[in-house]
């Protein structure tokens, strides 16, 4: 009932030459695959406009990696959700742990950004996840529950919000939680969403796993009942690897 979403986050990687990977991906993302799994790519902001134009007709959704909470104004270096939408983006990642860490973004900031995205008609991919210290202290579930509660806009629907569970210690490290741990956190997130947004939204909302997803581990992770796709960093940069993860979904 929930169509999986495999989303690629290029982070601060990619130049015009990387658009060729997007072209290869578009060629391989067949009608059969499109019917079964949604695909999004979030290139760096410099490439969004041209990537979105190139993706027309391929079924690939182009997304941003972050947005400002305001529509416009004196915020040097920032981009608004309105600008992303204007450039052809249909979605935006908010609250990625690298934003939370590098830019000291709080749950309230993330919620404001997600609200700005929804106001522009963009899908908000809201990221949450515990640090290694928090997991070792047995606090993974409570930390993630608190982040979900405070970062997801009130009254949001399952069509406009996607949650991405990304343990901070698993991002870019090659480490992943056990399958049982992923299942446990995803089930907890679904419970929190049911309390916050209602049972129907909770049953429909997609919850992605992210953190060192690779062609080799994608199948096992994506087979879990409450895992509705993946948010992929490193392995999304090469179309061939990313496609294997899409096929696993
Ligand atoms: P990774 O990144 O796949 O390179 O671990 C995931 C992410 O940060 O979204």
mmCIF file of N, CA, C and O in Angstrom, residues 107-178:
data_model
loop_
_atom_site.group_PDB
_atom_site.id
_atom_site.type_symbol
_atom_site.label_atom_id
_atom_site.label_comp_id
_atom_site.label_asym_id
_atom_site.label_seq_id
_atom_site.Cartn_x
_atom_site.Cartn_y
_atom_site.Cartn_z
ATOM 1 N N UNK A 107 15.232 21.011 16.244
ATOM 2 C CA UNK A 107 13.964 20.433 15.773
ATOM 3 C C UNK A 107 13.003 21.543 15.343
ATOM 4 O O UNK A 107 12.284 21.391 14.363
ATOM 5 N N UNK A 108 12.995 22.645 16.089
ATOM 6 C CA UNK A 108 12.078 23.751 15.745
ATOM 7 C C UNK A 108 12.451 24.347 14.386
ATOM 8 O O UNK A 108 11.575 24.676 13.577
ATOM 9 N N UNK A 109 13.755 24.480 14.113
ATOM 10 C CA UNK A 109 14.200 24.974 12.796
ATOM 11 C C UNK A 109 13.737 24.022 11.698
ATOM 12 O O UNK A 109 13.261 24.441 10.647
ATOM 13 N N UNK A 110 13.919 22.738 11.965
ATOM 14 C CA UNK A 110 13.581 21.724 10.956
ATOM 15 C C UNK A 110 12.077 21.751 10.675
ATOM 16 O O UNK A 110 11.640 21.694 9.520
ATOM 17 N N UNK A 111 11.300 21.889 11.744
ATOM 18 C CA UNK A 111 9.844 21.951 11.580
ATOM 19 C C UNK A 111 9.451 23.181 10.743
ATOM 20 O O UNK A 111 8.615 23.085 9.838
ATOM 21 N N UNK A 112 10.086 24.313 11.017
ATOM 22 C CA UNK A 112 9.779 25.538 10.267
ATOM 23 C C UNK A 112 10.139 25.374 8.791
ATOM 24 O O UNK A 112 9.414 25.829 7.897
ATOM 25 N N UNK A 113 11.251 24.715 8.530
ATOM 26 C CA UNK A 113 11.658 24.467 7.146
ATOM 27 C C UNK A 113 10.659 23.528 6.460
ATOM 28 O O UNK A 113 10.279 23.739 5.305
ATOM 29 N N UNK A 114 10.253 22.498 7.183
ATOM 30 C CA UNK A 114 9.281 21.544 6.612
ATOM 31 C C UNK A 114 7.962 22.256 6.326
ATOM 32 O O UNK A 114 7.335 22.034 5.288
ATOM 33 N N UNK A 115 7.562 23.132 7.238
ATOM 34 C CA UNK A 115 6.309 23.889 7.012
ATOM 35 C C UNK A 115 6.441 24.776 5.770
ATOM 36 O O UNK A 115 5.495 24.885 4.982
ATOM 37 N N UNK A 116 7.614 25.390 5.609
ATOM 38 C CA UNK A 116 7.844 26.234 4.429
ATOM 39 C C UNK A 116 7.764 25.397 3.160
ATOM 40 O O UNK A 116 7.207 25.833 2.141
ATOM 41 N N UNK A 117 8.309 24.197 3.222
ATOM 42 C CA UNK A 117 8.263 23.294 2.053
ATOM 43 C C UNK A 117 6.815 22.956 1.708
ATOM 44 O O UNK A 117 6.406 23.062 0.546
ATOM 45 N N UNK A 118 6.035 22.575 2.706
ATOM 46 C CA UNK A 118 4.640 22.190 2.454
ATOM 47 C C UNK A 118 3.850 23.369 1.900
ATOM 48 O O UNK A 118 2.997 23.199 1.028
ATOM 49 N N UNK A 119 4.150 24.558 2.408
ATOM 50 C CA UNK A 119 3.427 25.755 1.936
ATOM 51 C C UNK A 119 3.681 26.002 0.447
ATOM 52 O O UNK A 119 2.877 26.619 -0.231
ATOM 53 N N UNK A 120 4.818 25.502 -0.058
ATOM 54 C CA UNK A 120 5.135 25.664 -1.479
ATOM 55 C C UNK A 120 4.718 24.453 -2.307
ATOM 56 O O UNK A 120 5.022 24.367 -3.488
ATOM 57 N N UNK A 121 4.129 23.468 -1.649
ATOM 58 C CA UNK A 121 3.729 22.265 -2.379
ATOM 59 C C UNK A 121 4.868 21.288 -2.608
ATOM 60 O O UNK A 121 4.780 20.398 -3.447
ATOM 61 N N UNK A 122 5.954 21.458 -1.861
ATOM 62 C CA UNK A 122 7.061 20.506 -1.952
ATOM 63 C C UNK A 122 6.853 19.393 -0.930
ATOM 64 O O UNK A 122 6.373 19.653 0.179
ATOM 65 N N UNK A 123 7.244 18.184 -1.268
ATOM 66 C CA UNK A 123 7.277 17.103 -0.284
ATOM 67 C C UNK A 123 8.458 17.355 0.644
ATOM 68 O O UNK A 123 9.556 17.659 0.174
ATOM 69 N N UNK A 124 8.249 17.244 1.944
ATOM 70 C CA UNK A 124 9.352 17.420 2.899
ATOM 71 C C UNK A 124 9.843 16.049 3.352
ATOM 72 O O UNK A 124 9.050 15.240 3.840
ATOM 73 N N UNK A 125 11.115 15.802 3.164
ATOM 74 C CA UNK A 125 11.725 14.569 3.681
ATOM 75 C C UNK A 125 12.420 14.954 4.980
ATOM 76 O O UNK A 125 13.464 15.616 4.970
ATOM 77 N N UNK A 126 11.814 14.598 6.084
ATOM 78 C CA UNK A 126 12.275 15.035 7.409
ATOM 79 C C UNK A 126 13.198 13.964 7.995
ATOM 80 O O UNK A 126 12.787 12.824 8.217
ATOM 81 N N UNK A 127 14.459 14.361 8.243
ATOM 82 C CA UNK A 127 15.443 13.388 8.730
ATOM 83 C C UNK A 127 15.567 13.417 10.256
ATOM 84 O O UNK A 127 15.576 14.495 10.858
ATOM 85 N N UNK A 128 15.703 12.239 10.815
ATOM 86 C CA UNK A 128 15.919 12.071 12.258
ATOM 87 C C UNK A 128 16.945 10.960 12.459
ATOM 88 O O UNK A 128 17.183 10.169 11.555
ATOM 89 N N UNK A 129 17.524 10.901 13.629
ATOM 90 C CA UNK A 129 18.476 9.813 13.895
ATOM 91 C C UNK A 129 19.329 10.114 15.098
ATOM 92 O O UNK A 129 19.625 11.278 15.386
ATOM 93 N N UNK A 130 19.708 9.054 15.794
ATOM 94 C CA UNK A 130 20.493 9.200 17.019
ATOM 95 C C UNK A 130 21.997 9.150 16.741
ATOM 96 O O UNK A 130 22.422 8.598 15.739
ATOM 97 N N UNK A 131 22.778 9.720 17.660
ATOM 98 C CA UNK A 131 24.238 9.610 17.572
ATOM 99 C C UNK A 131 24.667 8.260 18.173
ATOM 100 O O UNK A 131 23.872 7.566 18.808
ATOM 101 N N UNK A 132 25.943 7.957 17.990
ATOM 102 C CA UNK A 132 26.437 6.694 18.550
ATOM 103 C C UNK A 132 26.324 6.699 20.083
ATOM 104 O O UNK A 132 25.907 5.723 20.691
ATOM 105 N N UNK A 133 26.678 7.839 20.671
ATOM 106 C CA UNK A 133 26.633 7.936 22.141
ATOM 107 C C UNK A 133 25.202 7.725 22.636
ATOM 108 O O UNK A 133 24.978 7.053 23.646
ATOM 109 N N UNK A 134 24.257 8.296 21.921
ATOM 110 C CA UNK A 134 22.844 8.130 22.326
ATOM 111 C C UNK A 134 22.409 6.676 22.188
ATOM 112 O O UNK A 134 21.699 6.153 23.043
ATOM 113 N N UNK A 135 22.850 6.007 21.117
ATOM 114 C CA UNK A 135 22.483 4.588 20.981
ATOM 115 C C UNK A 135 23.124 3.778 22.106
ATOM 116 O O UNK A 135 22.474 2.934 22.715
ATOM 117 N N UNK A 136 24.404 4.041 22.366
ATOM 118 C CA UNK A 136 25.094 3.259 23.401
ATOM 119 C C UNK A 136 24.486 3.488 24.772
ATOM 120 O O UNK A 136 24.543 2.620 25.640
ATOM 121 N N UNK A 137 23.901 4.659 24.956
ATOM 122 C CA UNK A 137 23.258 4.955 26.243
ATOM 123 C C UNK A 137 21.824 4.412 26.299
ATOM 124 O O UNK A 137 21.087 4.679 27.256
ATOM 125 N N UNK A 138 21.424 3.687 25.249
ATOM 126 C CA UNK A 138 20.084 3.097 25.234
ATOM 127 C C UNK A 138 18.984 4.105 24.962
ATOM 128 O O UNK A 138 17.812 3.873 25.280
ATOM 129 N N UNK A 139 19.385 5.237 24.333
ATOM 130 C CA UNK A 139 18.403 6.314 24.149
ATOM 131 C C UNK A 139 17.939 6.485 22.700
ATOM 132 O O UNK A 139 17.275 7.483 22.386
ATOM 133 N N UNK A 140 18.287 5.547 21.833
ATOM 134 C CA UNK A 140 17.968 5.735 20.402
ATOM 135 C C UNK A 140 16.470 5.973 20.197
ATOM 136 O O UNK A 140 16.075 6.923 19.510
ATOM 137 N N UNK A 141 15.632 5.134 20.788
ATOM 138 C CA UNK A 141 14.189 5.260 20.546
ATOM 139 C C UNK A 141 13.646 6.583 21.073
ATOM 140 O O UNK A 141 12.855 7.247 20.399
ATOM 141 N N UNK A 142 14.079 6.968 22.263
ATOM 142 C CA UNK A 142 13.516 8.199 22.835
ATOM 143 C C UNK A 142 14.005 9.433 22.080
ATOM 144 O O UNK A 142 13.244 10.383 21.863
ATOM 145 N N UNK A 143 15.265 9.410 21.647
ATOM 146 C CA UNK A 143 15.798 10.548 20.888
ATOM 147 C C UNK A 143 15.057 10.700 19.563
ATOM 148 O O UNK A 143 14.611 11.794 19.193
ATOM 149 N N UNK A 144 14.892 9.591 18.866
ATOM 150 C CA UNK A 144 14.224 9.641 17.560
ATOM 151 C C UNK A 144 12.761 10.046 17.728
ATOM 152 O O UNK A 144 12.238 10.867 16.961
ATOM 153 N N UNK A 145 12.098 9.510 18.744
ATOM 154 C CA UNK A 145 10.681 9.847 18.984
ATOM 155 C C UNK A 145 10.533 11.344 19.219
ATOM 156 O O UNK A 145 9.640 11.992 18.669
ATOM 157 N N UNK A 146 11.442 11.889 20.009
ATOM 158 C CA UNK A 146 11.377 13.327 20.307
ATOM 159 C C UNK A 146 11.611 14.152 19.040
ATOM 160 O O UNK A 146 10.920 15.143 18.801
ATOM 161 N N UNK A 147 12.565 13.736 18.237
ATOM 162 C CA UNK A 147 12.841 14.468 16.991
ATOM 163 C C UNK A 147 11.634 14.433 16.057
ATOM 164 O O UNK A 147 11.280 15.448 15.459
ATOM 165 N N UNK A 148 11.022 13.263 15.931
ATOM 166 C CA UNK A 148 9.862 13.148 15.040
ATOM 167 C C UNK A 148 8.740 14.056 15.533
ATOM 168 O O UNK A 148 8.147 14.821 14.769
ATOM 169 N N UNK A 149 8.466 13.973 16.829
ATOM 170 C CA UNK A 149 7.383 14.773 17.407
ATOM 171 C C UNK A 149 7.592 16.259 17.141
ATOM 172 O O UNK A 149 6.673 16.984 16.796
ATOM 173 N N UNK A 150 8.839 16.714 17.312
ATOM 174 C CA UNK A 150 9.118 18.151 17.253
ATOM 175 C C UNK A 150 9.490 18.665 15.860
ATOM 176 O O UNK A 150 9.461 19.865 15.624
ATOM 177 N N UNK A 151 9.838 17.773 14.933
ATOM 178 C CA UNK A 151 10.308 18.228 13.615
ATOM 179 C C UNK A 151 9.240 18.133 12.535
ATOM 180 O O UNK A 151 9.315 18.837 11.526
ATOM 181 N N UNK A 152 8.279 17.244 12.709
ATOM 182 C CA UNK A 152 7.244 17.048 11.670
ATOM 183 C C UNK A 152 6.132 18.077 11.892
ATOM 184 O O UNK A 152 5.656 18.241 13.018
ATOM 185 N N UNK A 153 5.717 18.778 10.833
ATOM 186 C CA UNK A 153 4.650 19.778 10.985
ATOM 187 C C UNK A 153 3.355 19.161 11.517
ATOM 188 O O UNK A 153 2.990 18.049 11.128
ATOM 189 N N UNK A 154 2.684 19.885 12.385
ATOM 190 C CA UNK A 154 1.398 19.442 12.916
ATOM 191 C C UNK A 154 0.384 19.411 11.779
ATOM 192 O O UNK A 154 0.380 20.304 10.935
ATOM 193 N N UNK A 155 -0.430 18.392 11.780
ATOM 194 C CA UNK A 155 -1.500 18.325 10.781
ATOM 195 C C UNK A 155 -1.032 17.935 9.388
ATOM 196 O O UNK A 155 -1.808 17.985 8.429
ATOM 197 N N UNK A 156 0.249 17.537 9.238
ATOM 198 C CA UNK A 156 0.760 17.156 7.911
ATOM 199 C C UNK A 156 0.094 15.864 7.452
ATOM 200 O O UNK A 156 -0.294 15.031 8.270
ATOM 201 N N UNK A 157 -0.006 15.706 6.128
ATOM 202 C CA UNK A 157 -0.579 14.467 5.599
ATOM 203 C C UNK A 157 0.541 13.565 5.097
ATOM 204 O O UNK A 157 1.675 14.007 4.894
ATOM 205 N N UNK A 158 0.184 12.306 4.878
ATOM 206 C CA UNK A 158 1.168 11.320 4.430
ATOM 207 C C UNK A 158 1.631 11.588 3.000
ATOM 208 O O UNK A 158 2.658 11.073 2.577
ATOM 209 N N UNK A 159 0.876 12.400 2.253
ATOM 210 C CA UNK A 159 1.290 12.698 0.877
ATOM 211 C C UNK A 159 2.391 13.739 0.838
ATOM 212 O O UNK A 159 3.110 13.852 -0.145
ATOM 213 N N UNK A 160 2.485 14.549 1.884
ATOM 214 C CA UNK A 160 3.416 15.684 1.820
ATOM 215 C C UNK A 160 4.650 15.520 2.701
ATOM 216 O O UNK A 160 5.579 16.303 2.584
ATOM 217 N N UNK A 161 4.641 14.525 3.558
ATOM 218 C CA UNK A 161 5.808 14.317 4.426
ATOM 219 C C UNK A 161 6.307 12.874 4.308
ATOM 220 O O UNK A 161 5.523 11.930 4.257
ATOM 221 N N UNK A 162 7.616 12.758 4.246
ATOM 222 C CA UNK A 162 8.295 11.460 4.302
ATOM 223 C C UNK A 162 9.273 11.574 5.460
ATOM 224 O O UNK A 162 9.898 12.619 5.637
ATOM 225 N N UNK A 163 9.394 10.520 6.266
ATOM 226 C CA UNK A 163 10.393 10.539 7.343
ATOM 227 C C UNK A 163 11.601 9.722 6.892
ATOM 228 O O UNK A 163 11.422 8.686 6.248
ATOM 229 N N UNK A 164 12.791 10.189 7.225
ATOM 230 C CA UNK A 164 13.984 9.375 6.950
ATOM 231 C C UNK A 164 14.700 9.133 8.270
ATOM 232 O O UNK A 164 15.132 10.093 8.927
ATOM 233 N N UNK A 165 14.788 7.858 8.654
ATOM 234 C CA UNK A 165 15.550 7.497 9.851
ATOM 235 C C UNK A 165 16.988 7.244 9.450
ATOM 236 O O UNK A 165 17.277 6.303 8.708
ATOM 237 N N UNK A 166 17.875 8.104 9.919
ATOM 238 C CA UNK A 166 19.288 7.991 9.579
ATOM 239 C C UNK A 166 20.132 8.087 10.848
ATOM 240 O O UNK A 166 20.411 9.207 11.318
ATOM 241 N N UNK A 167 20.546 6.943 11.390
ATOM 242 C CA UNK A 167 21.428 7.014 12.555
ATOM 243 C C UNK A 167 22.694 7.782 12.163
ATOM 244 O O UNK A 167 23.321 7.459 11.150
ATOM 245 N N UNK A 168 23.039 8.786 12.948
ATOM 246 C CA UNK A 168 24.163 9.661 12.596
ATOM 247 C C UNK A 168 25.445 8.837 12.387
ATOM 248 O O UNK A 168 26.214 9.087 11.456
ATOM 249 N N UNK A 169 25.628 7.839 13.238
ATOM 250 C CA UNK A 169 26.859 7.028 13.204
ATOM 251 C C UNK A 169 26.904 6.087 11.999
ATOM 252 O O UNK A 169 27.943 5.472 11.733
ATOM 253 N N UNK A 170 25.792 5.952 11.281
ATOM 254 C CA UNK A 170 25.768 5.047 10.119
ATOM 255 C C UNK A 170 25.981 5.805 8.817
ATOM 256 O O UNK A 170 26.187 5.197 7.771
ATOM 257 N N UNK A 171 25.945 7.135 8.881
ATOM 258 C CA UNK A 171 26.034 7.934 7.657
ATOM 259 C C UNK A 171 27.479 8.014 7.179
ATOM 260 O O UNK A 171 28.348 8.511 7.889
ATOM 261 N N UNK A 172 27.701 7.479 5.989
ATOM 262 C CA UNK A 172 29.017 7.576 5.357
ATOM 263 C C UNK A 172 30.103 6.768 6.043
ATOM 264 O O UNK A 172 31.284 6.966 5.767
ATOM 265 N N UNK A 173 29.725 5.860 6.926
ATOM 266 C CA UNK A 173 30.729 5.111 7.684
ATOM 267 C C UNK A 173 30.844 3.656 7.250
ATOM 268 O O UNK A 173 31.788 2.964 7.634
ATOM 269 N N UNK A 174 29.867 3.184 6.484
ATOM 270 C CA UNK A 174 29.847 1.761 6.136
ATOM 271 C C UNK A 174 29.226 0.918 7.233
ATOM 272 O O UNK A 174 29.063 -0.292 7.076
ATOM 273 N N UNK A 175 28.889 1.551 8.354
ATOM 274 C CA UNK A 175 28.244 0.821 9.460
ATOM 275 C C UNK A 175 26.728 0.943 9.326
ATOM 276 O O UNK A 175 26.225 1.973 8.906
ATOM 277 N N UNK A 176 26.016 -0.102 9.708
ATOM 278 C CA UNK A 176 24.547 -0.013 9.750
ATOM 279 C C UNK A 176 24.075 -0.669 11.040
ATOM 280 O O UNK A 176 24.752 -1.544 11.583
ATOM 281 N N UNK A 177 22.908 -0.261 11.537
ATOM 282 C CA UNK A 177 22.346 -0.953 12.690
ATOM 283 C C UNK A 177 21.990 -2.390 12.280
ATOM 284 O O UNK A 177 21.949 -2.703 11.087
ATOM 285 N N UNK A 178 21.678 -3.217 13.247
ATOM 286 C CA UNK A 178 21.203 -4.558 12.908
ATOM 287 C C UNK A 178 19.816 -4.417 12.288
ATOM 288 O O UNK A 178 19.139 -3.398 12.471
#
